[in-house]
GROMACS .gro file of C-alpha atoms in nm:
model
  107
    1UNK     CA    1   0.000   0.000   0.000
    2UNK     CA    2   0.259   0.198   0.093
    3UNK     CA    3   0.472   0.145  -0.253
    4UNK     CA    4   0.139   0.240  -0.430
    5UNK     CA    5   0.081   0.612  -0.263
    6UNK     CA    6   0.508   0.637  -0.356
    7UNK     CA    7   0.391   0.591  -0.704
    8UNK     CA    8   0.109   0.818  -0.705
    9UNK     CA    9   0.271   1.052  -0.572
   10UNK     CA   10   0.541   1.039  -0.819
   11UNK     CA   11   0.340   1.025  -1.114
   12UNK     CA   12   0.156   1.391  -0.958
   13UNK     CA   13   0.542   1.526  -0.930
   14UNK     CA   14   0.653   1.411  -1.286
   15UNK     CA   15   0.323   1.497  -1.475
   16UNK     CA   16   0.286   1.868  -1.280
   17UNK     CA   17   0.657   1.932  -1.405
   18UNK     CA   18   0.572   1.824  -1.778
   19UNK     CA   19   0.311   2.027  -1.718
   20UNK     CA   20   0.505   2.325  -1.620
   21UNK     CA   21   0.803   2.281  -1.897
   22UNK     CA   22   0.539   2.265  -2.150
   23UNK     CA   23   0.429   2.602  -2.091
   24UNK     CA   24   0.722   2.743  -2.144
   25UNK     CA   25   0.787   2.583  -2.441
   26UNK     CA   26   0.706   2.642  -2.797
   27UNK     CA   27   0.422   2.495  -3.041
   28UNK     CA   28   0.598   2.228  -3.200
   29UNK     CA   29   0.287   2.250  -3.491
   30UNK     CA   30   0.384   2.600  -3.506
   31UNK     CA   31   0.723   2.524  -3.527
   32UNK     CA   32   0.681   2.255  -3.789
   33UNK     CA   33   0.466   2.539  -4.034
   34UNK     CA   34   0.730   2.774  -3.960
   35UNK     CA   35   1.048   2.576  -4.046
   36UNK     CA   36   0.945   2.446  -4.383
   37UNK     CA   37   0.772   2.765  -4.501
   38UNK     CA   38   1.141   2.999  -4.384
   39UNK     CA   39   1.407   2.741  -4.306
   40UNK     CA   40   1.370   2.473  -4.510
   41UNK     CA   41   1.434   2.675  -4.838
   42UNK     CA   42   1.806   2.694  -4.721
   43UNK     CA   43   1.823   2.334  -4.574
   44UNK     CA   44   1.755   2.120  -4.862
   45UNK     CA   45   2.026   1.868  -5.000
   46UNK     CA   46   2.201   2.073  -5.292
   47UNK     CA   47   2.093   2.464  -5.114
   48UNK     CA   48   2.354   2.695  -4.980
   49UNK     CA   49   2.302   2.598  -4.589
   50UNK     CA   50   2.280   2.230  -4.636
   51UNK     CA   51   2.101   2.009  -4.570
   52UNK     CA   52   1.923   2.018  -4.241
   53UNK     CA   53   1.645   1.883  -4.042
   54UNK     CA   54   1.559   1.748  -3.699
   55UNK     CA   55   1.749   1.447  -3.719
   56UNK     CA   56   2.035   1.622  -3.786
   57UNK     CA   57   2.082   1.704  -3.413
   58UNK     CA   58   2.045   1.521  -3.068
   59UNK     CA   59   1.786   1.741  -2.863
   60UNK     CA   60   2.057   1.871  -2.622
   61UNK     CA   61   2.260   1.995  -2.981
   62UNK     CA   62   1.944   2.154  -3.078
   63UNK     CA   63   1.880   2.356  -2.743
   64UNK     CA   64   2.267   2.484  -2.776
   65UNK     CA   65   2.194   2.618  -3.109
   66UNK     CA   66   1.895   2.817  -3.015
   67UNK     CA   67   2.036   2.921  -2.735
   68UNK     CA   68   2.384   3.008  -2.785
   69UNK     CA   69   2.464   2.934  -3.146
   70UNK     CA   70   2.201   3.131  -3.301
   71UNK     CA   71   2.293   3.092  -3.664
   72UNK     CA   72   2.649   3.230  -3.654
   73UNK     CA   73   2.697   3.195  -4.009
   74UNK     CA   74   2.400   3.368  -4.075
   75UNK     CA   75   2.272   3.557  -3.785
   76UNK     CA   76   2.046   3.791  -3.943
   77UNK     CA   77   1.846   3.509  -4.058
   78UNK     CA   78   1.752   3.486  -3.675
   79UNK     CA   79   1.639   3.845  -3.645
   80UNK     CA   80   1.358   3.841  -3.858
   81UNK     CA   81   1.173   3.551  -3.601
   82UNK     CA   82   1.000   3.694  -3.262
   83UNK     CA   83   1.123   3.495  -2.983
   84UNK     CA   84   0.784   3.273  -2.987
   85UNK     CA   85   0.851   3.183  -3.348
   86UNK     CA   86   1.214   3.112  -3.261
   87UNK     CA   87   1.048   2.890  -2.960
   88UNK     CA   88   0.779   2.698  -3.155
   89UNK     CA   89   1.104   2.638  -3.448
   90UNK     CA   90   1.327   2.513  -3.127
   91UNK     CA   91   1.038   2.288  -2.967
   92UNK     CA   92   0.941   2.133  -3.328
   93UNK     CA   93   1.329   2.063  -3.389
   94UNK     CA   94   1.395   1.931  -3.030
   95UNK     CA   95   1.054   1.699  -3.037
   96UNK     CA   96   1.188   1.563  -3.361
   97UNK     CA   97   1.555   1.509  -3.254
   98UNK     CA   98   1.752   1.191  -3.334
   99UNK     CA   99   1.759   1.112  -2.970
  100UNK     CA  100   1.384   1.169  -2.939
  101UNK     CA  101   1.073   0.950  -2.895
  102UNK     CA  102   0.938   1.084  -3.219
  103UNK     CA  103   1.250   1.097  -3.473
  104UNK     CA  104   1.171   1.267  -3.826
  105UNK     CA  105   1.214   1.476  -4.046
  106UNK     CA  106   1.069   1.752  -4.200
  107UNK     CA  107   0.871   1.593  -4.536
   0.00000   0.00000   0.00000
């Protein structure tokens, strides 16, 4: 009995945190609509950045790029994004990573 109200009580702790990282995180939908209409264009095979899509990157890669990376090659590619559209671009990326439970790319 005692084992069981562990558990419950666990599964309150790790569902309100989910719960609170996922409001602070971006629309992966968004984020999907948003990289293939403005990033993609770049990030074919054969285009001038490469190509480029959410398997190209673990989720923790991903996170570094957004964060601290921020297209250095290009960084005024970045500028024209508001920092939700940069969000919703960085949570459809990260859901898709290699590492993730949903791997793919961009179609």
């Amino acid at each position: 009995m005692k084992l069981m109200k562990v558990l419950i009580v666990m599964m309150v702790v790790v569902f309100a945190c989910t719960a609170v990282f996922a409001a602070e995180g971006g629309n992966s939908r968004k984020g999907k609509y948003l990289y293939k209409k403005n990033c993609k264009v770049c990030h074919v095979s054969g285009a001038e950045g490469g190509e480029l899509t959410p398997l190209s990157k673990t989720q923790k890669q991903w996170d570094r790029f957004f964060n601290e990376d921020k297209h250095k090659k290009s960084p005024e590619v970045m500028k024209k994004f508001s920092e939700k559209d940069l969000k919703d671009i960085n949570q459809f990326l990260f859901d898709h990573a290699v590492d993730s439970d949903q791997p793919e790319t961009c179609g």
